[in-house]
Coordinates of C-alpha atoms and ligand atoms in Angstrom, one line a residue:
Chain A
M91 CA 46.1 -87.7 3.2
N92 CA 46.2 -90.7 5.5
T93 CA 42.9 -92.4 5.5
F94 CA 44.0 -95.6 7.4
F95 CA 41.9 -95.1 10.4
P96 CA 38.5 -94.1 8.9
D97 CA 38.9 -96.7 6.2
A98 CA 39.6 -99.4 8.7
V99 CA 36.5 -98.4 10.7
V100 CA 34.3 -98.7 7.5
I101 CA 35.7 -102.1 6.8
A102 CA 35.4 -103.3 10.4
R103 CA 31.8 -102.1 10.5
R104 CA 31.0 -103.9 7.2
N105 CA 32.4 -107.1 8.7
L106 CA 30.3 -106.8 11.8
I107 CA 27.1 -106.3 9.7
K108 CA 27.8 -109.8 8.3
I109 CA 27.7 -111.2 11.8
K110 CA 24.4 -109.5 12.4
R111 CA 22.9 -110.7 9.0
I112 CA 23.8 -114.3 9.6
P113 CA 22.3 -115.2 12.9
E114 CA 23.7 -118.7 12.5
L115 CA 27.1 -117.2 12.7
L116 CA 26.4 -115.5 16.0
V117 CA 24.8 -118.6 17.4
F118 CA 27.8 -120.6 16.4
T119 CA 30.3 -118.2 17.8
T120 CA 28.6 -118.0 21.2
F121 CA 27.0 -121.4 21.6
Q122 CA 30.1 -123.3 20.7
P123 CA 32.2 -121.8 23.5
I124 CA 29.3 -122.4 26.0
M125 CA 29.1 -126.0 24.9
F126 CA 32.9 -126.4 25.2
I127 CA 32.8 -125.0 28.8
L128 CA 30.0 -127.3 29.8
L129 CA 31.2 -130.4 28.0
F130 CA 34.8 -130.1 29.1
G131 CA 33.9 -128.9 32.5
F132 CA 31.4 -131.7 33.3
V133 CA 32.9 -134.6 31.3
F134 CA 36.6 -134.1 31.9
G135 CA 36.0 -132.2 35.1
A136 CA 34.4 -135.2 36.7
A137 CA 36.8 -137.8 35.3
I138 CA 40.1 -136.1 36.0
D139 CA 41.2 -135.4 39.5
I140 CA 43.7 -132.8 40.5
P141 CA 44.7 -133.1 44.1
G142 CA 43.6 -130.2 46.3
S143 CA 41.8 -128.3 43.5
S144 CA 39.0 -128.5 41.0
Y145 CA 40.0 -129.6 37.6
R146 CA 37.2 -127.6 36.2
E147 CA 38.8 -124.5 37.4
F148 CA 42.1 -125.6 35.9
L149 CA 40.4 -126.3 32.6
I150 CA 38.8 -122.9 32.0
A151 CA 41.9 -121.0 31.0
G152 CA 42.7 -123.8 28.6
I153 CA 39.3 -123.7 27.0
F154 CA 39.5 -119.9 26.7
A155 CA 42.9 -120.2 24.9
Q156 CA 41.8 -122.9 22.6
T157 CA 38.6 -121.1 21.6
V158 CA 40.2 -117.7 20.8
V159 CA 42.9 -119.4 18.8
F160 CA 40.2 -121.1 16.8
G161 CA 38.4 -117.8 16.5
S162 CA 41.4 -116.3 14.7
T163 CA 40.8 -118.5 11.7
I164 CA 37.8 -116.4 10.9
T165 CA 40.2 -113.8 9.6
G166 CA 41.6 -116.2 7.1
T167 CA 38.4 -117.7 5.9
A168 CA 36.7 -114.3 5.6
L169 CA 39.5 -112.8 3.5
A170 CA 39.6 -115.9 1.3
E171 CA 35.9 -115.5 0.7
D172 CA 36.2 -111.8 -0.1
M173 CA 38.9 -112.6 -2.5
Q174 CA 36.9 -115.3 -4.2
K175 CA 33.8 -113.1 -4.5
G176 CA 35.8 -110.2 -6.0
I177 CA 35.2 -107.8 -3.1
I178 CA 38.9 -107.4 -2.7
D179 CA 39.1 -106.4 -6.3
R180 CA 36.5 -103.7 -5.7
F181 CA 38.5 -102.4 -2.6
R182 CA 41.7 -102.4 -4.6
T183 CA 40.3 -100.1 -7.2
L184 CA 39.1 -97.6 -4.5
P185 CA 41.4 -94.8 -3.3
M186 CA 41.5 -96.2 0.2
S187 CA 44.3 -97.2 2.5
E188 CA 45.4 -100.7 1.5
S189 CA 46.4 -101.8 5.0
A190 CA 42.9 -100.7 6.2
V191 CA 41.2 -103.7 4.7
L192 CA 43.5 -106.1 6.7
A193 CA 43.4 -103.9 9.8
G194 CA 39.7 -103.6 9.7
R195 CA 39.4 -107.4 9.3
T196 CA 41.7 -108.3 12.2
F197 CA 40.0 -105.6 14.4
S198 CA 36.5 -106.9 13.8
D199 CA 37.7 -110.5 14.5
L200 CA 39.2 -109.2 17.7
L201 CA 35.8 -107.8 18.7
N202 CA 34.3 -111.1 17.9
N203 CA 36.8 -112.8 20.3
V204 CA 35.9 -110.2 23.0
L205 CA 32.3 -111.3 22.7
V206 CA 33.2 -114.9 22.8
L207 CA 35.4 -114.4 25.9
I208 CA 32.5 -112.6 27.7
V209 CA 30.1 -115.4 27.0
M210 CA 32.6 -118.0 28.1
A211 CA 33.5 -116.2 31.3
L212 CA 29.8 -115.9 32.2
T213 CA 29.2 -119.6 31.5
G214 CA 32.4 -120.5 33.5
L215 CA 31.2 -118.4 36.5
A216 CA 27.8 -120.1 36.3
I217 CA 29.4 -123.6 36.7
G218 CA 31.7 -122.6 39.5
W219 CA 34.8 -121.1 38.0
R220 CA 36.2 -118.3 40.2
V221 CA 38.9 -115.7 39.8
R222 CA 41.1 -116.0 42.9
T223 CA 43.2 -113.0 42.3
S224 CA 42.0 -109.4 41.6
L225 CA 39.8 -108.0 38.9
G226 CA 42.8 -106.2 37.4
E227 CA 44.8 -109.4 37.1
A228 CA 41.9 -111.2 35.6
L229 CA 41.4 -108.4 33.0
L230 CA 45.1 -108.6 32.2
G231 CA 44.6 -112.4 31.7
F232 CA 41.8 -111.7 29.2
A233 CA 43.8 -109.0 27.5
L234 CA 46.7 -111.4 27.0
L235 CA 44.4 -114.0 25.5
L236 CA 43.1 -111.4 23.1
V237 CA 46.6 -110.1 22.1
F238 CA 47.7 -113.6 21.4
A239 CA 44.6 -114.3 19.2
Y240 CA 45.0 -111.0 17.5
S241 CA 48.5 -111.8 16.5
L242 CA 47.3 -115.2 15.1
S243 CA 44.7 -113.2 13.0
W244 CA 47.6 -111.7 11.1
V245 CA 49.0 -115.2 10.4
M246 CA 45.6 -116.3 9.2
A247 CA 45.2 -113.2 7.1
Y248 CA 48.3 -114.2 5.2
V249 CA 47.1 -117.8 4.9
G250 CA 43.7 -116.7 3.7
L251 CA 45.1 -114.4 1.0
R252 CA 47.5 -117.0 -0.1
V253 CA 45.2 -120.0 -0.2
R254 CA 42.1 -118.1 -1.6
S255 CA 39.6 -120.7 -0.7
P256 CA 37.7 -120.4 2.6
E257 CA 37.2 -124.2 2.8
I258 CA 40.9 -124.9 2.4
V259 CA 41.8 -122.2 5.0
A260 CA 39.4 -123.8 7.5
N261 CA 40.7 -127.3 6.9
A262 CA 44.3 -126.4 6.8
S263 CA 44.2 -124.3 10.0
F264 CA 42.3 -127.1 11.7
I265 CA 45.1 -129.5 11.0
V266 CA 47.6 -127.0 12.5
I267 CA 45.6 -125.6 15.3
F268 CA 44.2 -128.8 16.7
P269 CA 47.6 -130.3 17.7
L270 CA 48.8 -126.9 18.7
T271 CA 46.0 -126.5 21.2
F272 CA 46.0 -130.1 22.5
I273 CA 49.7 -130.7 22.8
A274 CA 49.8 -128.1 25.4
N275 CA 48.9 -127.5 29.0
T276 CA 45.4 -126.5 28.0
F277 CA 43.6 -129.7 29.3
V278 CA 46.3 -131.6 31.2
Q279 CA 49.3 -130.5 33.1
S280 CA 52.3 -130.7 30.7
E281 CA 54.3 -132.7 33.2
Q282 CA 52.0 -135.6 32.6
L283 CA 52.8 -135.9 28.8
P284 CA 55.3 -138.3 27.3
T285 CA 58.7 -136.6 26.8
P286 CA 58.7 -135.4 23.2
L287 CA 55.2 -134.1 23.6
R288 CA 56.1 -132.5 26.9
I289 CA 59.0 -130.6 25.4
F290 CA 56.7 -129.4 22.6
A291 CA 54.1 -128.4 25.1
E292 CA 56.5 -126.6 27.3
W293 CA 57.6 -124.3 24.5
N294 CA 54.3 -124.1 22.7
P295 CA 53.0 -120.5 23.0
V296 CA 49.4 -121.8 23.5
S297 CA 50.8 -123.3 26.7
S298 CA 52.4 -120.0 27.8
V299 CA 49.2 -118.0 27.1
T300 CA 47.2 -120.6 29.0
Q301 CA 49.7 -120.7 31.9
A302 CA 49.7 -116.8 32.0
A303 CA 45.9 -116.7 32.1
R304 CA 45.8 -119.4 34.7
E305 CA 48.2 -117.6 36.9
L306 CA 46.5 -114.2 36.5
F307 CA 43.1 -115.8 37.3
G308 CA 44.7 -117.6 40.3
N309 CA 43.7 -121.0 38.9
I310 CA 47.0 -122.8 39.3
P311 CA 46.3 -125.9 41.5
P312 CA 48.0 -125.6 44.9
G313 CA 51.0 -127.9 45.0
A314 CA 51.4 -128.1 41.2
P315 CA 55.0 -128.6 40.2
E316 CA 56.9 -125.4 39.4
P317 CA 57.4 -125.1 35.6
T318 CA 60.9 -126.0 34.6
T319 CA 61.2 -124.1 31.3
W320 CA 61.9 -120.4 30.9
A321 CA 58.8 -120.1 28.6
L322 CA 56.5 -121.3 31.3
Q323 CA 58.3 -119.5 34.1
N324 CA 57.8 -116.2 32.3
P325 CA 54.6 -116.9 30.4
I326 CA 53.5 -113.3 29.9
I327 CA 56.8 -112.2 28.4
Y328 CA 57.1 -115.4 26.3
T329 CA 53.5 -115.0 25.0
L330 CA 54.1 -111.3 24.1
M331 CA 57.3 -112.2 22.3
W332 CA 55.4 -114.7 20.1
A333 CA 52.6 -112.2 19.5
V334 CA 55.0 -109.4 18.5
A335 CA 57.0 -111.7 16.3
A336 CA 53.9 -113.0 14.5
V337 CA 52.6 -109.5 13.7
A338 CA 56.1 -108.3 12.7
V339 CA 56.5 -111.1 10.3
F340 CA 53.0 -111.8 9.0
A341 CA 51.5 -108.3 8.8
P342 CA 54.0 -107.1 6.1
L343 CA 53.7 -110.5 4.3
A344 CA 49.9 -110.3 4.4
L345 CA 49.9 -106.7 3.1
R346 CA 52.3 -107.7 0.3
R347 CA 50.0 -110.5 -0.6
Y348 CA 47.0 -108.1 -0.5
R349 CA 48.7 -105.6 -2.8
G350 CA 49.3 -108.3 -5.4
A351 CA 46.0 -110.1 -4.9
V352 CA 43.8 -111.0 -7.9
S353 CA 40.7 -112.9 -7.6
R354 CA 41.7 -115.6 -10.1
Chain B
M293 CA 46.1 -81.8 -34.6
S294 CA 43.5 -80.4 -32.1
A295 CA 44.0 -80.1 -28.4
M296 CA 42.6 -83.5 -27.8
T297 CA 44.2 -85.2 -24.8
T298 CA 44.6 -88.9 -24.3
T299 CA 43.0 -89.9 -21.0
V300 CA 43.7 -93.6 -21.1
L301 CA 46.9 -94.9 -22.6
A302 CA 48.4 -98.4 -22.8
E303 CA 51.7 -99.1 -24.5
D304 CA 53.0 -102.5 -25.4
L305 CA 51.4 -104.3 -22.5
V306 CA 52.7 -107.9 -22.0
K307 CA 51.4 -110.3 -19.5
T308 CA 51.9 -114.0 -19.4
Y309 CA 50.7 -116.7 -17.1
G310 CA 53.0 -119.7 -17.5
D311 CA 52.6 -120.8 -21.1
V312 CA 49.5 -118.6 -21.6
T313 CA 50.1 -115.2 -23.1
A314 CA 47.2 -113.1 -22.0
L315 CA 48.6 -109.8 -23.4
A316 CA 51.2 -109.8 -26.3
G317 CA 52.1 -106.2 -26.7
L318 CA 48.7 -104.5 -26.5
S319 CA 48.5 -100.7 -27.0
L320 CA 45.5 -98.5 -26.9
A321 CA 44.5 -94.9 -26.5
V322 CA 41.2 -93.3 -25.4
P323 CA 40.8 -89.6 -26.1
E324 CA 39.2 -87.5 -23.4
G325 CA 35.5 -87.6 -23.4
S326 CA 35.2 -90.5 -25.8
V327 CA 34.2 -94.1 -25.6
L328 CA 36.5 -97.0 -26.6
G329 CA 34.8 -100.3 -27.3
V330 CA 37.1 -103.3 -26.7
L331 CA 35.8 -106.2 -28.7
G332 CA 37.2 -109.7 -28.7
P333 CA 36.3 -113.4 -28.4
N334 CA 36.7 -115.3 -25.1
G335 CA 40.2 -115.3 -23.8
A336 CA 41.3 -112.5 -26.0
G337 CA 42.7 -110.5 -23.2
K338 CA 40.0 -107.9 -22.6
T339 CA 39.7 -108.4 -18.8
T340 CA 43.5 -108.6 -18.4
T341 CA 43.7 -105.2 -20.1
V342 CA 41.1 -103.7 -17.8
R343 CA 42.8 -105.2 -14.8
V344 CA 46.1 -103.6 -15.7
L345 CA 44.5 -100.2 -16.4
T346 CA 42.6 -100.2 -13.1
T347 CA 45.7 -100.9 -11.0
L348 CA 44.7 -104.5 -10.2
L349 CA 47.4 -106.3 -12.1
R350 CA 51.0 -105.4 -12.9
P351 CA 52.0 -106.3 -16.5
D352 CA 55.3 -108.1 -17.2
S353 CA 56.3 -105.1 -19.3
G354 CA 54.7 -102.1 -20.9
R355 CA 53.3 -98.8 -19.7
A356 CA 49.9 -97.5 -18.8
E357 CA 48.6 -94.0 -18.0
V358 CA 45.2 -92.8 -16.8
A359 CA 44.4 -89.1 -16.7
G360 CA 48.1 -88.4 -17.3
I361 CA 49.1 -90.5 -14.2
D362 CA 51.4 -93.5 -14.4
V363 CA 49.3 -96.5 -13.4
L364 CA 52.2 -98.5 -12.2
A365 CA 54.0 -95.7 -10.3
E366 CA 51.0 -94.0 -8.6
P367 CA 48.1 -96.5 -8.4
R368 CA 46.4 -94.6 -5.6
E369 CA 46.2 -91.4 -7.6
V370 CA 44.7 -93.3 -10.5
R371 CA 42.2 -94.9 -8.2
R372 CA 40.9 -91.5 -7.2
R373 CA 39.9 -90.8 -10.7
I374 CA 38.4 -94.0 -11.9
G375 CA 35.3 -96.0 -11.5
V376 CA 35.4 -99.7 -12.2
S377 CA 32.9 -102.4 -12.8
G378 CA 34.5 -105.8 -13.3
Q379 CA 33.3 -108.7 -15.4
Y380 CA 31.9 -110.4 -12.3
A381 CA 29.7 -108.3 -10.1
A382 CA 31.7 -107.6 -6.9
V383 CA 28.9 -106.8 -4.4
D384 CA 28.9 -107.7 -0.8
E385 CA 26.1 -110.2 -0.4
Y386 CA 25.6 -109.6 3.3
L387 CA 25.1 -105.9 2.9
T388 CA 22.0 -104.4 1.5
G389 CA 22.2 -102.5 -1.8
R390 CA 22.2 -99.2 0.1
E391 CA 24.9 -100.3 2.5
N392 CA 27.0 -101.5 -0.4
L393 CA 26.9 -98.1 -2.1
E394 CA 27.3 -96.1 1.1
M395 CA 30.4 -98.2 1.9
V396 CA 31.9 -97.4 -1.5
G397 CA 31.1 -93.7 -1.0
R398 CA 32.8 -93.7 2.4
L399 CA 35.9 -95.4 0.9
Y400 CA 36.0 -92.7 -1.7
H401 CA 35.9 -90.3 1.3
L402 CA 32.8 -88.5 0.2
G403 CA 31.8 -88.1 3.9
G404 CA 28.8 -89.8 5.6
D405 CA 26.1 -87.4 4.4
S406 CA 27.2 -87.3 0.7
A407 CA 27.7 -91.0 0.7
R408 CA 24.1 -91.5 1.8
T409 CA 22.7 -89.0 -0.6
R410 CA 24.6 -90.4 -3.5
A411 CA 23.6 -94.0 -2.6
A412 CA 19.9 -93.0 -2.7
E413 CA 20.4 -91.2 -6.1
L414 CA 22.0 -94.3 -7.6
L415 CA 19.4 -96.7 -6.2
E416 CA 16.8 -94.6 -7.9
Q417 CA 18.7 -94.3 -11.2
F418 CA 19.3 -98.0 -11.4
D419 CA 15.8 -99.0 -10.4
L420 CA 16.8 -100.7 -7.1
V421 CA 14.7 -98.6 -4.7
D422 CA 12.4 -101.5 -3.9
A423 CA 15.3 -103.8 -3.1
A424 CA 17.5 -101.1 -1.5
D425 CA 17.2 -102.4 2.0
R426 CA 17.4 -106.1 1.3
P427 CA 20.7 -108.0 1.6
A428 CA 22.3 -108.2 -1.9
K429 CA 22.3 -112.0 -1.4
T430 CA 18.6 -111.9 -2.4
Y431 CA 19.2 -110.0 -5.6
S432 CA 18.9 -111.5 -9.1
G433 CA 21.9 -111.6 -11.4
G434 CA 20.8 -108.5 -13.3
M435 CA 20.2 -106.6 -10.0
R436 CA 23.7 -107.4 -8.8
R437 CA 25.1 -106.3 -12.1
R438 CA 23.3 -103.0 -11.8
L439 CA 24.4 -102.6 -8.2
D440 CA 28.0 -103.2 -9.2
L441 CA 27.8 -100.7 -11.9
A442 CA 26.2 -98.2 -9.6
G443 CA 29.2 -98.8 -7.3
A444 CA 31.5 -97.7 -10.2
L445 CA 29.6 -94.3 -10.4
V446 CA 29.5 -93.4 -6.8
A447 CA 32.2 -90.8 -6.9
R448 CA 31.3 -89.5 -10.4
P449 CA 34.7 -90.4 -11.6
P450 CA 35.9 -88.8 -14.8
V451 CA 37.2 -92.1 -16.2
L452 CA 35.2 -95.3 -16.3
F453 CA 36.2 -98.9 -17.0
L454 CA 33.3 -101.3 -17.6
D455 CA 34.1 -104.9 -18.3
E456 CA 31.1 -106.4 -20.1
P457 CA 28.6 -104.2 -18.3
T458 CA 25.5 -105.6 -19.9
T459 CA 26.3 -109.3 -19.9
G460 CA 23.4 -111.1 -18.2
L461 CA 21.0 -108.2 -18.4
D462 CA 17.6 -108.5 -20.0
P463 CA 16.9 -106.4 -23.1
R464 CA 15.2 -103.7 -21.2
S465 CA 17.8 -103.4 -18.6
R466 CA 20.4 -103.4 -21.3
G467 CA 18.7 -100.5 -23.0
D468 CA 18.5 -98.7 -19.7
M469 CA 22.2 -99.3 -19.2
W470 CA 23.0 -97.9 -22.6
D471 CA 21.0 -94.7 -21.7
V472 CA 23.0 -94.4 -18.4
I473 CA 26.3 -94.9 -20.3
R474 CA 25.3 -92.3 -22.9
S475 CA 24.4 -89.7 -20.3
L476 CA 27.7 -90.3 -18.5
V477 CA 29.5 -89.6 -21.8
A478 CA 27.3 -86.6 -22.4
D479 CA 28.5 -85.3 -19.0
G480 CA 32.1 -85.6 -20.3
A481 CA 33.2 -89.0 -18.9
T482 CA 35.9 -91.0 -20.7
L483 CA 34.9 -94.6 -21.0
L484 CA 36.6 -97.9 -21.8
L485 CA 34.1 -100.7 -22.3
T486 CA 34.6 -104.3 -23.2
T487 CA 31.8 -106.2 -24.7
Q488 CA 30.8 -109.4 -26.5
Y489 CA 27.9 -107.7 -28.2
L490 CA 28.9 -106.1 -31.4
E491 CA 25.7 -104.1 -31.5
E492 CA 26.7 -102.6 -28.2
A493 CA 30.0 -101.4 -29.4
D494 CA 28.3 -100.1 -32.5
Q495 CA 25.8 -98.2 -30.4
L496 CA 28.0 -96.8 -27.8
A497 CA 31.6 -96.6 -28.9
D498 CA 33.3 -93.7 -30.8
N499 CA 36.2 -96.0 -31.5
I500 CA 36.6 -99.7 -31.5
I501 CA 39.6 -102.0 -31.1
V502 CA 39.3 -105.6 -31.9
V503 CA 41.5 -107.7 -29.7
D504 CA 42.6 -111.3 -30.3
H505 CA 45.3 -113.4 -28.7
G506 CA 46.4 -110.4 -26.5
R507 CA 47.0 -107.9 -29.3
V508 CA 45.0 -105.4 -31.3
I509 CA 44.1 -106.8 -34.7
A510 CA 42.0 -103.9 -36.0
E511 CA 40.9 -100.5 -34.9
G512 CA 38.8 -97.6 -36.0
T513 CA 35.2 -96.4 -35.9
A514 CA 32.4 -98.9 -36.4
D515 CA 32.1 -97.6 -40.0
D516 CA 35.8 -97.9 -40.5
L517 CA 35.7 -101.6 -39.5
K518 CA 32.7 -102.2 -41.7
T519 CA 34.4 -100.5 -44.7
M520 CA 37.5 -102.6 -43.9
V521 CA 35.3 -105.7 -44.6
G522 CA 34.3 -104.0 -47.8
G523 CA 31.1 -103.4 -49.9
E524 CA 27.7 -104.7 -48.9
R525 CA 26.2 -108.1 -48.3
L526 CA 23.6 -109.9 -50.3
E527 CA 21.6 -112.2 -48.1
V528 CA 19.8 -115.1 -49.9
V529 CA 17.7 -117.8 -48.3
V530 CA 16.8 -120.7 -50.7
T531 CA 13.7 -122.7 -50.1
D532 CA 15.3 -126.1 -50.9
P533 CA 18.6 -126.9 -49.2
A534 CA 19.6 -129.1 -52.1
E535 CA 19.8 -126.0 -54.2
L536 CA 22.5 -124.4 -52.0
G537 CA 25.4 -125.7 -54.1
R538 CA 23.9 -124.5 -57.4
A539 CA 23.0 -121.1 -55.9
R540 CA 26.5 -120.6 -54.6
E541 CA 28.0 -121.3 -58.1
L542 CA 25.6 -118.9 -59.8
L543 CA 26.1 -116.1 -57.3
A544 CA 29.9 -116.4 -57.5
T545 CA 29.7 -114.1 -60.5
V546 CA 28.4 -111.2 -58.4
A547 CA 30.5 -112.0 -55.3
T548 CA 33.5 -109.8 -54.4
G549 CA 34.7 -112.1 -51.7
E550 CA 34.1 -115.3 -49.8
I551 CA 30.5 -116.6 -50.0
T552 CA 29.4 -118.0 -46.6
V553 CA 26.9 -120.8 -46.7
D554 CA 24.9 -121.9 -43.6
A555 CA 23.2 -125.2 -44.5
H556 CA 21.2 -125.2 -41.3
T557 CA 19.3 -122.0 -42.2
R558 CA 19.6 -122.4 -46.0
H559 CA 21.3 -119.1 -45.9
L560 CA 24.0 -117.6 -48.3
T561 CA 25.9 -114.4 -47.5
V562 CA 27.5 -112.9 -50.6
P563 CA 29.8 -109.9 -50.3
C564 CA 29.1 -107.7 -53.3
A565 CA 29.7 -104.2 -54.8
V566 CA 27.7 -101.2 -53.5
G567 CA 24.4 -100.4 -55.2
T568 CA 21.4 -102.3 -56.3
A569 CA 22.9 -103.9 -59.4
P570 CA 24.1 -107.0 -57.7
L571 CA 20.7 -107.6 -56.2
V572 CA 18.9 -107.3 -59.6
E573 CA 21.6 -109.5 -61.2
A574 CA 21.2 -112.2 -58.5
I575 CA 17.4 -112.3 -58.8
R576 CA 17.8 -112.6 -62.6
L577 CA 20.3 -115.5 -62.2
L578 CA 18.4 -117.4 -59.6
D579 CA 15.1 -117.0 -61.4
G580 CA 16.6 -118.0 -64.7
A581 CA 18.0 -121.2 -63.1
G582 CA 14.6 -122.0 -61.5
I583 CA 15.9 -121.8 -57.9
E584 CA 13.2 -120.8 -55.5
V585 CA 14.1 -118.1 -53.1
S586 CA 12.3 -117.5 -49.8
D587 CA 14.1 -114.3 -49.0
I588 CA 16.6 -112.0 -50.6
G589 CA 18.0 -108.6 -49.7
L590 CA 20.9 -106.3 -49.3
R591 CA 22.5 -105.1 -46.1
R592 CA 25.4 -103.2 -44.9
P593 CA 28.1 -105.3 -43.3
T594 CA 27.7 -105.6 -39.5
L595 CA 30.5 -105.8 -37.0
D596 CA 29.8 -109.5 -37.0
D597 CA 31.0 -109.6 -40.5
A598 CA 34.0 -107.5 -39.6
F599 CA 34.8 -109.8 -36.7
L600 CA 34.4 -112.9 -38.8
S601 CA 36.7 -111.7 -41.5
L602 CA 39.3 -110.3 -39.1
T603 CA 39.6 -113.3 -36.7
G604 CA 38.4 -116.0 -38.9
R605 CA 35.9 -116.9 -36.2
E606 CA 32.4 -116.0 -35.3
T607 CA 31.9 -114.2 -32.1
A608 CA 31.6 -116.4 -29.1
A609 CA 27.9 -115.6 -28.7
E610 CA 26.9 -117.3 -31.9
Q611 CA 29.5 -119.9 -32.7
P612 CA 27.9 -122.4 -35.2
T613 CA 28.2 -126.0 -34.4
E614 CA 30.9 -127.9 -36.3
G615 CA 30.2 -128.6 -40.0
E616 CA 27.2 -126.4 -40.4
Q617 CA 29.3 -123.7 -42.0
E618 CA 31.6 -123.9 -44.9
V619 CA 33.4 -121.1 -46.6
V620 CA 34.0 -121.2 -50.3
R621 CA 36.3 -119.0 -52.3
Ligands
ATP781 N1 45.1 -115.7 -13.4 C1 45.3 -116.3 -14.5 N2 46.0 -117.4 -14.6 C2 46.2 -118.1 -15.8 N3 45.7 -117.7 -17.0 C3 45.0 -116.5 -17.0 C4 44.7 -115.8 -15.8 N4 44.0 -114.7 -16.1 C5 43.8 -114.8 -17.4 N5 44.4 -115.9 -17.9 C6 44.4 -116.2 -19.4 O1 44.7 -115.1 -20.1 C7 43.9 -115.1 -21.3 C8 43.2 -113.8 -21.4 O2 42.2 -113.8 -20.4 P1 41.1 -112.6 -20.3 O3 40.4 -112.9 -19.0 O4 41.8 -111.3 -20.3 O5 40.2 -112.8 -21.5 P2 38.8 -112.0 -21.9 O6 39.1 -111.4 -23.2 O7 38.4 -111.1 -20.8 O8 37.8 -113.2 -22.1 P3 36.3 -113.3 -21.8 O9 35.5 -112.8 -22.9 O10 36.1 -114.8 -21.7 O11 36.0 -112.6 -20.5 C9 43.1 -116.3 -21.3 O12 43.7 -117.3 -22.1 C10 43.0 -116.7 -19.8 O13 42.9 -118.1 -19.7
MG782 MG1 36.8 -111.0 -19.6

């Protein structure tokens, strides 16, 4: 009997109840993106000038990307917490599908990111961001952001089960994710960066997902230089390659970790 | 031999963590429908044993079977048949008590309706009805413990593993828990229970194993273990602590083993032969020497005595402070 699907739904539902029970969590996950959009939009948007276009519009896709990447760390901290509190022990003595715990977790975190993207998009629209392509392309842009964040959830699932302390997961991922989202084209055009950083930024998948979203929203400034690397010339394919690779490597690793997990 | 089947079996379990040997070749067997009490001091390997038997931990070597199924080869089949309550209550703090139990029911695949009904039954049985719809975060330690135990019973599993199920419960809750456990056993469940409380093993267990340093150092019924310690105990409390030494010398003539002296409580424990003769003799000796006694009596050895003589240590719960106790041959 394969119980993967119903079990994953039970787990995802349980995770969502937690968001409901801790209002602070919901406030944090929705207010923080709003704040980002407003702060970056008004502070940087006023200070940085992109010829022939609004920097604010350029910025939005970058803020979307950064926020969903940060959102994926929830997967790691939540699993570490469940491990610490012995909940994973309880699950592991039940006759349920083992992969369902991880699948349910990554799925509920995906839903969380959907909510965050909706809030951010509405805030963006309110301050003048516009989609200059079609609704279909815009939705494809959002979908790509979500796929990318979902694949990172699996990386974080592995990290969370390995590290076992929610605080350490949060701190460690901050150290990695901060440079990853800043040494990229999220907030500046990568051409403006000094060479070593530029090369990193050009191959950084956070850049490609941002580039793809920006193209799909029609937010590339007119007259912006053509990207010179394959990664940024084919940002959708390049992003999907990263996403598939991350899941292919980290989902089995995380599952193996889960099977051997003990709370202490 | 009768048609008694073994429901839980462990053979030569070994588990090491670096230099620490948690299990050093531990074996046990629990016949169907019986209760095995696993008794041992802190760090003896009780929890490690439970973790192996409940599919949570793979031993370095050894074999384990639950309900005839190999634990290492078919963990999921084993999980269908067991209920587990670990040493530390594993309840989801953000869910209410009811949601916790319903979730467990669904993960046992009882179906939504049965999961709900069963949760309501258990909340009733474990006296959690008033708190049922509050997040478990607001529960007291004892309430969490009971909720965790209720979780183990959701699917009415035929085999139960309870790791220190009454630690942290007040005396009334403990008595209630004992009743629950007795009724489970009356319904035919097979149970392995670890405990720090010797009285609990005495009350609930058909058989007891005493574990120390990762191996079984004694096994039998509570009576077997008491007999192993031998005879009865003469308990004497002297009024003047200065008389303890003299009393000990006098009583050596009726003693059949080590006399334990607790200077703090002015208490002597004298192993002696069965019958009232040693008591009469002791009173005569002490009275003759003019030693005033505030209490004297005979008692059967308790599991504490068994434990002390088997491990050379008191149970963790009542470790005396250094120097208060000396043992004289
Ligand atoms: N994950 C681990 N890493 C290192 N050592 C461990 C680990 N788990 C258990 N041990 C060690 O193994 C030994 C047995 O531990 P176990 O938890 O089985 O004891 P216990 O009998 O349950 O004790 P207590 O009564 O305190 O619960 C102890 O020395 C413990 O320190
Ligand atoms: Mg223990």
